Each structure stands twice: as structure tokens, then as C-alpha cells.
PDB file of C-alpha atoms and ligand atoms in Angstrom:
ATOM      1  CA  MET X   1       8.859  -4.603  28.256  1.00 57.00           C
ATOM      2  CA  SER X   2       8.351  -8.053  26.783  1.00 71.00           C
ATOM      3  CA  GLN X   3      11.009  -9.812  24.754  1.00 85.00           C
ATOM      4  CA  THR X   4      11.875  -8.486  21.318  1.00 89.00           C
ATOM      5  CA  PHE X   5      11.683 -11.260  18.769  1.00 95.00           C
ATOM      6  CA  ASN X   6      12.072  -9.454  15.443  1.00 97.00           C
ATOM      7  CA  PRO X   7      14.191  -6.738  13.904  1.00 95.00           C
ATOM      8  CA  PRO X   8      12.058  -3.895  12.486  1.00 94.00           C
ATOM      9  CA  ALA X   9       9.899  -4.954   9.539  1.00 97.00           C
ATOM     10  CA  GLN X  10      11.531  -4.249   6.175  1.00 98.00           C
ATOM     11  CA  HIS X  11       8.266  -4.245   4.236  1.00 98.00           C
ATOM     12  CA  ILE X  12       5.157  -2.732   5.762  1.00 99.00           C
ATOM     13  CA  ALA X  13       1.869  -2.624   3.872  1.00 99.00           C
ATOM     14  CA  ILE X  14      -0.914  -0.284   4.932  1.00 99.00           C
ATOM     15  CA  ILE X  15      -4.640  -0.346   4.234  1.00 99.00           C
ATOM     16  CA  MET X  16      -5.289   3.374   4.610  1.00 99.00           C
ATOM     17  CA  ASP X  17      -8.911   3.387   5.716  1.00 99.00           C
ATOM     18  CA  GLY X  18     -11.233   5.874   7.405  1.00 99.00           C
ATOM     19  CA  ASN X  19     -10.953   9.055   5.327  1.00 99.00           C
ATOM     20  CA  GLY X  20     -14.729   9.271   4.874  1.00 98.00           C
ATOM     21  CA  ARG X  21     -15.466   8.744   8.551  1.00 99.00           C
ATOM     22  CA  TRP X  22     -12.831  11.328   9.508  1.00 99.00           C
ATOM     23  CA  ALA X  23     -14.647  13.879   7.351  1.00 99.00           C
ATOM     24  CA  ALA X  24     -18.141  12.845   8.492  1.00 98.00           C
ATOM     25  CA  ALA X  25     -17.103  13.327  12.128  1.00 98.00           C
ATOM     26  CA  ARG X  26     -16.338  16.968  11.259  1.00 98.00           C
ATOM     27  CA  ASN X  27     -19.383  17.534   9.054  1.00 98.00           C
ATOM     28  CA  LEU X  28     -17.054  17.887   6.089  1.00 98.00           C
ATOM     29  CA  PRO X  29     -17.453  16.364   2.623  1.00 98.00           C
ATOM     30  CA  ARG X  30     -15.667  13.025   2.084  1.00 98.00           C
ATOM     31  CA  SER X  31     -13.229  14.803  -0.246  1.00 98.00           C
ATOM     32  CA  ALA X  32     -11.844  16.707   2.772  1.00 98.00           C
ATOM     33  CA  GLY X  33     -11.040  13.361   4.385  1.00 98.00           C
ATOM     34  CA  HIS X  34      -9.175  12.216   1.288  1.00 98.00           C
ATOM     35  CA  LYS X  35      -7.169  15.467   1.178  1.00 98.00           C
ATOM     36  CA  GLU X  36      -6.204  15.079   4.817  1.00 98.00           C
ATOM     37  CA  GLY X  37      -5.382  11.433   4.117  1.00 98.00           C
ATOM     38  CA  ALA X  38      -2.847  12.533   1.491  1.00 98.00           C
ATOM     39  CA  LYS X  39      -1.037  14.466   4.241  1.00 98.00           C
ATOM     40  CA  ALA X  40      -0.834  11.319   6.348  1.00 98.00           C
ATOM     41  CA  VAL X  41       0.741   9.555   3.356  1.00 98.00           C
ATOM     42  CA  ARG X  42       3.448  12.210   3.304  1.00 98.00           C
ATOM     43  CA  ARG X  43       4.086  11.870   7.049  1.00 98.00           C
ATOM     44  CA  VAL X  44       4.447   8.111   6.820  1.00 98.00           C
ATOM     45  CA  ILE X  45       6.821   8.259   3.840  1.00 98.00           C
ATOM     46  CA  GLU X  46       9.001  10.741   5.692  1.00 98.00           C
ATOM     47  CA  ALA X  47       9.043   8.702   8.905  1.00 98.00           C
ATOM     48  CA  ALA X  48       9.575   5.269   7.343  1.00 98.00           C
ATOM     49  CA  PRO X  49      13.335   5.235   6.558  1.00 98.00           C
ATOM     50  CA  ALA X  50      14.390   6.073  10.133  1.00 98.00           C
ATOM     51  CA  LEU X  51      12.295   3.136  11.373  1.00 98.00           C
ATOM     52  CA  GLY X  52      14.251   0.690   9.234  1.00 97.00           C
ATOM     53  CA  ILE X  53      11.495   0.322   6.648  1.00 98.00           C
ATOM     54  CA  LYS X  54      12.816  -0.413   3.158  1.00 98.00           C
ATOM     55  CA  PHE X  55       9.546  -1.120   1.332  1.00 99.00           C
ATOM     56  CA  LEU X  56       6.226   0.548   1.988  1.00 99.00           C
ATOM     57  CA  THR X  57       3.109  -0.602   0.136  1.00 99.00           C
ATOM     58  CA  LEU X  58       0.154   1.755   0.402  1.00 99.00           C
ATOM     59  CA  TYR X  59      -3.331   0.664  -0.640  1.00 99.00           C
ATOM     60  CA  ALA X  60      -4.539   3.811  -2.371  1.00 98.00           C
ATOM     61  CA  PHE X  61      -7.374   2.584  -4.606  1.00 98.00           C
ATOM     62  CA  SER X  62      -8.910  -0.872  -4.917  1.00 98.00           C
ATOM     63  CA  THR X  63     -10.525  -2.446  -7.977  1.00 98.00           C
ATOM     64  CA  GLU X  64     -13.757  -2.384  -5.939  1.00 98.00           C
ATOM     65  CA  ASN X  65     -13.470   1.357  -5.260  1.00 98.00           C
ATOM     66  CA  TRP X  66     -14.793   2.032  -8.800  1.00 98.00           C
ATOM     67  CA  SER X  67     -18.226   1.272  -7.342  1.00 98.00           C
ATOM     68  CA  ARG X  68     -18.169   4.596  -5.436  1.00 98.00           C
ATOM     69  CA  PRO X  69     -20.129   7.621  -6.714  1.00 98.00           C
ATOM     70  CA  LYS X  70     -18.575   9.270  -9.776  1.00 98.00           C
ATOM     71  CA  GLU X  71     -17.952  12.481  -7.883  1.00 98.00           C
ATOM     72  CA  GLU X  72     -15.870  10.721  -5.256  1.00 98.00           C
ATOM     73  CA  ILE X  73     -13.898   8.835  -7.900  1.00 98.00           C
ATOM     74  CA  ASN X  74     -13.142  12.143  -9.629  1.00 98.00           C
ATOM     75  CA  THR X  75     -11.907  13.607  -6.344  1.00 97.00           C
ATOM     76  CA  LEU X  76      -9.692  10.580  -5.756  1.00 98.00           C
ATOM     77  CA  MET X  77      -8.255  10.689  -9.307  1.00 98.00           C
ATOM     78  CA  ASP X  78      -7.562  14.446  -9.014  1.00 98.00           C
ATOM     79  CA  LEU X  79      -5.814  13.901  -5.733  1.00 98.00           C
ATOM     80  CA  LEU X  80      -3.844  11.004  -7.168  1.00 98.00           C
ATOM     81  CA  GLU X  81      -2.705  13.152 -10.081  1.00 98.00           C
ATOM     82  CA  LYS X  82      -1.579  15.910  -7.723  1.00 98.00           C
ATOM     83  CA  THR X  83       0.230  13.394  -5.551  1.00 97.00           C
ATOM     84  CA  LEU X  84       2.046  11.949  -8.586  1.00 98.00           C
ATOM     85  CA  ASP X  85       3.114  15.479  -9.613  1.00 98.00           C
ATOM     86  CA  GLU X  86       4.323  16.198  -6.127  1.00 98.00           C
ATOM     87  CA  TYR X  87       6.391  13.000  -5.893  1.00 97.00           C
ATOM     88  CA  GLN X  88       7.807  13.648  -9.343  1.00 98.00           C
ATOM     89  CA  LYS X  89       9.293  16.812  -7.814  1.00 98.00           C
ATOM     90  CA  SER X  90      10.306  15.479  -4.402  1.00 97.00           C
ATOM     91  CA  ALA X  91      11.413  11.882  -5.067  1.00 98.00           C
ATOM     92  CA  GLN X  92      15.013  12.772  -5.818  1.00 98.00           C
ATOM     93  CA  LYS X  93      15.469  14.682  -2.566  1.00 97.00           C
ATOM     94  CA  GLN X  94      13.874  11.848  -0.616  1.00 97.00           C
ATOM     95  CA  ASN X  95      15.761   9.175  -2.568  1.00 98.00           C
ATOM     96  CA  LEU X  96      12.370   7.581  -3.143  1.00 98.00           C
ATOM     97  CA  ARG X  97      11.909   4.756  -5.624  1.00 98.00           C
ATOM     98  CA  ILE X  98       8.312   4.422  -6.760  1.00 98.00           C
ATOM     99  CA  TRP X  99       6.694   1.187  -7.840  1.00 98.00           C
ATOM    100  CA  VAL X 100       3.054   0.596  -8.680  1.00 98.00           C
ATOM    101  CA  SER X 101       0.969  -2.536  -8.225  1.00 98.00           C
ATOM    102  CA  GLY X 102      -2.349  -2.771 -10.014  1.00 98.00           C
ATOM    103  CA  GLU X 103      -4.142  -3.021 -13.318  1.00 98.00           C
ATOM    104  CA  ARG X 104      -3.794  -0.229 -15.881  1.00 98.00           C
ATOM    105  CA  GLU X 105      -7.383  -0.444 -17.180  1.00 97.00           C
ATOM    106  CA  PRO X 106      -9.491   1.676 -16.666  1.00 98.00           C
ATOM    107  CA  LEU X 107      -7.135   4.318 -15.226  1.00 98.00           C
ATOM    108  CA  PRO X 108      -7.250   7.527 -17.312  1.00 97.00           C
ATOM    109  CA  PRO X 109      -4.353   7.983 -19.800  1.00 98.00           C
ATOM    110  CA  GLN X 110      -2.976  11.139 -18.178  1.00 97.00           C
ATOM    111  CA  ILE X 111      -2.620   9.260 -14.878  1.00 98.00           C
ATOM    112  CA  LEU X 112      -0.959   6.296 -16.586  1.00 98.00           C
ATOM    113  CA  GLU X 113       1.541   8.642 -18.253  1.00 98.00           C
ATOM    114  CA  LYS X 114       2.403  10.223 -14.915  1.00 98.00           C
ATOM    115  CA  ILE X 115       2.778   6.831 -13.266  1.00 98.00           C
ATOM    116  CA  ASP X 116       5.097   5.619 -16.039  1.00 98.00           C
ATOM    117  CA  ARG X 117       7.225   8.735 -15.869  1.00 98.00           C
ATOM    118  CA  LEU X 118       7.500   8.577 -12.090  1.00 98.00           C
ATOM    119  CA  VAL X 119       8.349   4.865 -12.005  1.00 98.00           C
ATOM    120  CA  GLN X 120      10.939   5.298 -14.752  1.00 98.00           C
ATOM    121  CA  SER X 121      12.598   8.399 -13.334  1.00 98.00           C
ATOM    122  CA  THR X 122      12.901   7.013  -9.787  1.00 98.00           C
ATOM    123  CA  ALA X 123      14.014   3.469 -10.692  1.00 98.00           C
ATOM    124  CA  HIS X 124      17.645   4.136  -9.708  1.00 98.00           C
ATOM    125  CA  TYR X 125      16.981   5.699  -6.294  1.00 98.00           C
ATOM    126  CA  ASP X 126      17.951   3.386  -3.465  1.00 98.00           C
ATOM    127  CA  GLY X 127      16.213   4.798  -0.405  1.00 98.00           C
ATOM    128  CA  LEU X 128      12.681   3.816   0.506  1.00 98.00           C
ATOM    129  CA  THR X 129      10.737   1.893  -2.150  1.00 98.00           C
ATOM    130  CA  LEU X 130       7.180   3.181  -2.161  1.00 98.00           C
ATOM    131  CA  ASN X 131       4.877   0.669  -3.806  1.00 98.00           C
ATOM    132  CA  LEU X 132       1.536   2.281  -4.597  1.00 98.00           C
ATOM    133  CA  ALA X 133      -1.335  -0.196  -4.806  1.00 98.00           C
ATOM    134  CA  LEU X 134      -3.435   1.632  -7.369  1.00 98.00           C
ATOM    135  CA  ASN X 135      -6.436   0.061  -9.016  1.00 98.00           C
ATOM    136  CA  TYR X 136      -5.253  -2.991  -7.133  1.00 99.00           C
ATOM    137  CA  GLY X 137      -7.113  -6.220  -6.413  1.00 99.00           C
ATOM    138  CA  SER X 138      -5.318  -9.256  -5.095  1.00 99.00           C
ATOM    139  CA  GLN X 139      -7.604 -11.847  -6.693  1.00 98.00           C
ATOM    140  CA  GLN X 140      -6.995 -10.118 -10.034  1.00 98.00           C
ATOM    141  CA  GLU X 141      -3.226 -10.092  -9.378  1.00 98.00           C
ATOM    142  CA  ILE X 142      -3.159 -13.839  -8.704  1.00 98.00           C
ATOM    143  CA  THR X 143      -5.405 -14.566 -11.695  1.00 98.00           C
ATOM    144  CA  HIS X 144      -3.142 -12.418 -13.870  1.00 98.00           C
ATOM    145  CA  ALA X 145      -0.119 -14.445 -12.694  1.00 98.00           C
ATOM    146  CA  VAL X 146      -1.821 -17.756 -13.441  1.00 98.00           C
ATOM    147  CA  ASN X 147      -2.885 -16.545 -16.902  1.00 98.00           C
ATOM    148  CA  ALA X 148       0.690 -15.457 -17.650  1.00 98.00           C
ATOM    149  CA  LEU X 149       1.875 -18.951 -16.716  1.00 98.00           C
ATOM    150  CA  ILE X 150      -0.801 -20.561 -18.922  1.00 98.00           C
ATOM    151  CA  ALA X 151       0.323 -18.314 -21.793  1.00 98.00           C
ATOM    152  CA  GLN X 152       3.851 -19.709 -21.319  1.00 98.00           C
ATOM    153  CA  GLY X 153       2.426 -23.156 -21.887  1.00 98.00           C
ATOM    154  CA  LYS X 154       2.848 -24.412 -18.322  1.00 97.00           C
ATOM    155  CA  ASN X 155       0.554 -27.197 -17.199  1.00 94.00           C
ATOM    156  CA  HIS X 156       1.969 -27.522 -13.697  1.00 97.00           C
ATOM    157  CA  ILE X 157       2.690 -24.525 -11.495  1.00 97.00           C
ATOM    158  CA  THR X 158       4.383 -24.057  -8.140  1.00 98.00           C
ATOM    159  CA  PRO X 159       3.884 -21.371  -5.482  1.00 98.00           C
ATOM    160  CA  GLN X 160       7.235 -19.921  -6.603  1.00 98.00           C
ATOM    161  CA  ASP X 161       5.883 -19.582 -10.167  1.00 98.00           C
ATOM    162  CA  ILE X 162       2.945 -17.546  -8.898  1.00 98.00           C
ATOM    163  CA  SER X 163       5.165 -15.356  -6.701  1.00 98.00           C
ATOM    164  CA  ALA X 164       7.410 -14.694  -9.703  1.00 98.00           C
ATOM    165  CA  HIS X 165       4.461 -13.405 -11.761  1.00 98.00           C
ATOM    166  CA  LEU X 166       2.884 -10.997  -9.293  1.00 98.00           C
ATOM    167  CA  PHE X 167       2.854  -7.272 -10.182  1.00 98.00           C
ATOM    168  CA  GLN X 168       6.138  -6.648  -8.302  1.00 98.00           C
ATOM    169  CA  PRO X 169       8.002  -9.938  -8.124  1.00 98.00           C
ATOM    170  CA  GLN X 170      11.034  -8.312  -6.457  1.00 98.00           C
ATOM    171  CA  LEU X 171       8.982  -7.111  -3.526  1.00 98.00           C
ATOM    172  CA  PRO X 172       9.488  -9.273  -0.423  1.00 98.00           C
ATOM    173  CA  ALA X 173       6.327 -10.388   1.396  1.00 98.00           C
ATOM    174  CA  PRO X 174       5.263  -7.786   3.965  1.00 98.00           C
ATOM    175  CA  GLU X 175       6.209  -8.777   7.513  1.00 98.00           C
ATOM    176  CA  LEU X 176       3.515  -6.433   8.772  1.00 98.00           C
ATOM    177  CA  ILE X 177       0.130  -5.296   7.439  1.00 99.00           C
ATOM    178  CA  ILE X 178      -1.498  -2.322   9.147  1.00 99.00           C
ATOM    179  CA  ARG X 179      -5.155  -1.369   8.727  1.00 99.00           C
ATOM    180  CA  THR X 180      -6.516   1.839  10.193  1.00 99.00           C
ATOM    181  CA  SER X 181     -10.080   2.828  11.135  1.00 99.00           C
ATOM    182  CA  GLY X 182     -10.985  -0.251  13.169  1.00 98.00           C
ATOM    183  CA  GLU X 183     -11.975  -2.482  10.247  1.00 98.00           C
ATOM    184  CA  GLN X 184     -10.455  -5.945  10.467  1.00 98.00           C
ATOM    185  CA  ARG X 185     -10.401  -7.361   6.950  1.00 98.00           C
ATOM    186  CA  LEU X 186      -8.101  -7.496   3.930  1.00 98.00           C
ATOM    187  CA  SER X 187     -10.533  -6.127   1.318  1.00 99.00           C
ATOM    188  CA  ASN X 188      -8.770  -7.924  -1.555  1.00 99.00           C
ATOM    189  CA  PHE X 189      -5.280  -6.748  -0.513  1.00 99.00           C
ATOM    190  CA  LEU X 190      -2.160  -8.951  -0.782  1.00 99.00           C
ATOM    191  CA  LEU X 191      -3.988 -12.243  -0.251  1.00 99.00           C
ATOM    192  CA  TRP X 192      -1.041 -14.262  -1.518  1.00 98.00           C
ATOM    193  CA  GLN X 193       1.707 -12.184   0.064  1.00 98.00           C
ATOM    194  CA  ALA X 194      -0.003 -12.102   3.488  1.00 98.00           C
ATOM    195  CA  ALA X 195       0.448 -15.855   4.076  1.00 98.00           C
ATOM    196  CA  TYR X 196       2.673 -15.203   7.112  1.00 98.00           C
ATOM    197  CA  SER X 197       2.275 -11.463   7.661  1.00 98.00           C
ATOM    198  CA  GLU X 198       1.544 -10.086  11.110  1.00 98.00           C
ATOM    199  CA  PHE X 199      -1.582  -7.923  11.305  1.00 98.00           C
ATOM    200  CA  TYR X 200      -1.934  -4.692  13.214  1.00 98.00           C
ATOM    201  CA  PHE X 201      -5.372  -3.101  13.476  1.00 98.00           C
ATOM    202  CA  THR X 202      -5.821   0.342  14.961  1.00 99.00           C
ATOM    203  CA  PRO X 203      -8.991   2.401  15.481  1.00 99.00           C
ATOM    204  CA  VAL X 204      -7.080   5.533  14.393  1.00 99.00           C
ATOM    205  CA  LEU X 205      -8.610   6.952  11.195  1.00 99.00           C
ATOM    206  CA  TRP X 206      -6.120   7.299   8.345  1.00 99.00           C
ATOM    207  CA  PRO X 207      -6.025  11.150   8.291  1.00 99.00           C
ATOM    208  CA  ASP X 208      -4.942  11.030  11.972  1.00 99.00           C
ATOM    209  CA  PHE X 209      -2.185   8.476  11.366  1.00 99.00           C
ATOM    210  CA  ASN X 210       1.329   9.764  11.991  1.00 98.00           C
ATOM    211  CA  GLU X 211       4.896   8.868  12.916  1.00 98.00           C
ATOM    212  CA  GLU X 212       3.919   7.969  16.502  1.00 98.00           C
ATOM    213  CA  GLU X 213       1.259   5.542  15.312  1.00 98.00           C
ATOM    214  CA  LEU X 214       3.667   3.995  12.828  1.00 98.00           C
ATOM    215  CA  LYS X 215       6.268   3.573  15.599  1.00 98.00           C
ATOM    216  CA  LYS X 216       3.685   1.831  17.787  1.00 98.00           C
ATOM    217  CA  ALA X 217       2.915  -0.639  15.031  1.00 98.00           C
ATOM    218  CA  VAL X 218       6.604  -1.290  14.301  1.00 98.00           C
ATOM    219  CA  LEU X 219       7.319  -1.881  18.010  1.00 97.00           C
ATOM    220  CA  GLU X 220       4.368  -4.186  18.444  1.00 98.00           C
ATOM    221  CA  TYR X 221       5.554  -6.154  15.431  1.00 98.00           C
ATOM    222  CA  GLN X 222       8.998  -6.519  16.996  1.00 98.00           C
ATOM    223  CA  HIS X 223       7.411  -8.193  20.016  1.00 97.00           C
ATOM    224  CA  ARG X 224       5.355 -10.682  18.023  1.00 97.00           C
ATOM    225  CA  GLN X 225       6.609 -14.250  17.950  1.00 97.00           C
ATOM    226  CA  ARG X 226       6.511 -15.598  14.407  1.00 97.00           C
ATOM    227  CA  ARG X 227       6.582 -19.355  14.017  1.00 97.00           C
ATOM    228  CA  PHE X 228       5.966 -20.056  10.320  1.00 97.00           C
ATOM    229  CA  GLY X 229       4.411 -23.371  11.238  1.00 98.00           C
ATOM    230  CA  GLY X 230       7.313 -24.404  13.439  1.00 97.00           C
ATOM    231  CA  ILE X 231       7.414 -24.389  17.239  1.00 95.00           C
TER     232      ILE X 231
HETATM  233  C1  IPE U   1      -9.935   5.112   2.532  1.00 64.70           C
HETATM  234  O1  IPE U   1     -10.932   5.802   3.178  1.00 64.70           O
HETATM  235  C2  IPE U   1      -9.627   5.709   1.176  1.00 64.70           C
HETATM  236  C3  IPE U   1     -10.020   4.864   0.033  1.00 64.70           C
HETATM  237  C4  IPE U   1     -10.603   3.698   0.104  1.00 64.70           C
HETATM  238  C5  IPE U   1      -9.742   5.387  -1.289  1.00 64.70           C
HETATM  239  P1  IPE U   1     -12.474   5.549   2.873  1.00 64.70           P
HETATM  240  O2  IPE U   1     -12.904   6.480   1.791  1.00 64.70           O
HETATM  241  O3  IPE U   1     -12.739   4.111   2.642  1.00 64.70           O
HETATM  242  O4  IPE U   1     -13.123   6.017   4.257  1.00 64.70           O
HETATM  243  P2  IPE U   1     -14.310   5.350   5.040  1.00 64.70           P
HETATM  244  O5  IPE U   1     -14.016   3.885   5.180  1.00 64.70           O
HETATM  245  O6  IPE U   1     -15.542   5.583   4.210  1.00 64.70           O
HETATM  246  O7  IPE U   1     -14.339   6.043   6.354  1.00 64.70           O
HETATM  247  C1  IPE U   2      -9.864  -0.675   1.258  1.00 64.70           C
HETATM  248  O1  IPE U   2     -10.739   0.206   1.878  1.00 64.70           O
HETATM  249  C2  IPE U   2      -9.262  -0.025   0.037  1.00 64.70           C
HETATM  250  C3  IPE U   2      -8.322   1.072   0.289  1.00 64.70           C
HETATM  251  C4  IPE U   2      -7.913   1.479   1.448  1.00 64.70           C
HETATM  252  C5  IPE U   2      -7.812   1.707  -0.898  1.00 64.70           C
HETATM  253  P1  IPE U   2     -12.309   0.186   1.562  1.00 64.70           P
HETATM  254  O2  IPE U   2     -12.907   1.244   2.421  1.00 64.70           O
HETATM  255  O3  IPE U   2     -12.530   0.273   0.115  1.00 64.70           O
HETATM  256  O4  IPE U   2     -12.709  -1.276   2.062  1.00 64.70           O
HETATM  257  P2  IPE U   2     -14.121  -1.888   2.476  1.00 64.70           P
HETATM  258  O5  IPE U   2     -15.063  -1.634   1.344  1.00 64.70           O
HETATM  259  O6  IPE U   2     -14.569  -1.191   3.727  1.00 64.70           O
HETATM  260  O7  IPE U   2     -13.851  -3.337   2.728  1.00 64.70           O
HETATM  261 MG1   MG U   3     -13.206   2.559   3.839  1.00 64.70          MG
END
């Protein structure tokens, strides 16, 4: 085995892609792929702490995903609501702190209420921090930060100023970004935070992702040599 350069990543961010293709391959409706994808989310949350992961950001819904057919959006919102209910019940046992990154508008009010309740009631748990990227777009996040700085009257800003005004300023940059389903792009995810992230692309479709696949990604990351512009 090649040399290990890095301790396990503390913050892993995942672009959970391929639910639709998973379903299509089985002649099932896309909604079946999303349901199965929710199970993979559970598996990854359960496996993460033992792998040394402290922060897990999951890209659940992008600002561009509103362009999908209404029926699919309804399925995704229903599933999201169920998932929020489920974590409201299980977070204590899992010592799970939930954060959310994204815009509130135009999420439906009953979802926003559930998000607020979940974030508030898990704020003091100190196990895994699960950051849900919901109605998230990175260009919007950066623009939002710059606008907040303008509103403060600043006429000169530094990279640190922008970092301090992102949706979750306490969140360290992800050492590793995983994308499933064979696509190799960021799709408006963590453009600022990814400046020095390692990327791991796997053909595995999200509903098939599991602890083994997560371990593979973590191990590969540990063997990457990061230079941050140095030698
Ligand atoms: C990821 O799976 C889930 C979301 C984007 C909400 P997709 O629904 O994008 O699945 P594919 O890419 O069509 O296979
Ligand atoms: C990215 O997947 C968004 C999420 C995983 C939530 P998409 O399936 O929306 O990305 P594109 O459209 O293929 O780039
Ligand atoms: Mg997709």
C-alpha cells in the first residue's frame, strides 16, 4: 500500500447523484430512486463517526433542482419532510447535530418549521454534525455573503470576510468532496469552500452507496498528497 499522507478527513461533502438512473435501470419511477437514496443517507450517517468524520455535508436539493417536473419536486419535498421527522426522533440517540445550508425561499413553510425545530433541538449534540445542503446554490451563497458585507458598509473585502459570511461560517472547508453516479462536476456546490478539496468520483449510483464505498473514499483521500501550492 502506498504511503499515507493524511489523517481521515474531518469534513466530507457528498453530491448524492444517480437516484433517477438507479430507478430507470429497474424500470421504476424516479421516486423509487429517491426513496432508496434516503436509505443510503441513513447508512452514511451511521457509518461516518467510526471513520473519524466530524462534519458531513450532503447535497440534498440544489437551487437548480426547482426546474424539475412538479411531480418530482413534490416527491422530493415529501421525502424531505419525512426525513426531517425521522431525524427529529433519532438525532438524540445518534448524538447528531443538524445544520442546514441554503436559502429559505421558496421552501414551503411546514418544511421551514421542521428545519428550524430540528436545528434548534440538536444544537447541543456533539457527535457528527450533519449539514444538509437544502435549496443550496454556491453562487447564491457567495453573493449573499458579499451583499451582507455591502450592507455593513464595507468597501473593501478579504477572503476571510467572505468565509465568515457563508451559510455556516463555523464549518471547516471539506477536505474531501465525493460525487456518485460518474458525473464529474460541482453543479453549483461549495465553489468557495472547495478551493483545496480533494475530489473523489465514483460510478456507484447514490442508492447503492454504503459504508464500504465511504471507506474506499476515505482511504483514497488518506493517500492523496496535498500541497496547497507548496512543494
Ligand atoms: C440525485 O439524483 C438527487 C437529486 C438531485 C435531488 P438525481 O435525481 O439527480 O438522479 P439522476 O442524476 O437523474 O440519475
Ligand atoms: C446535483 O445533482 C444536485 C444534488 C445532488 C442535490 P444534479 O443531478 O441536480 O446535477 P446536474 O444537473 O446533473 O449537474
Ligand atoms: Mg442527477
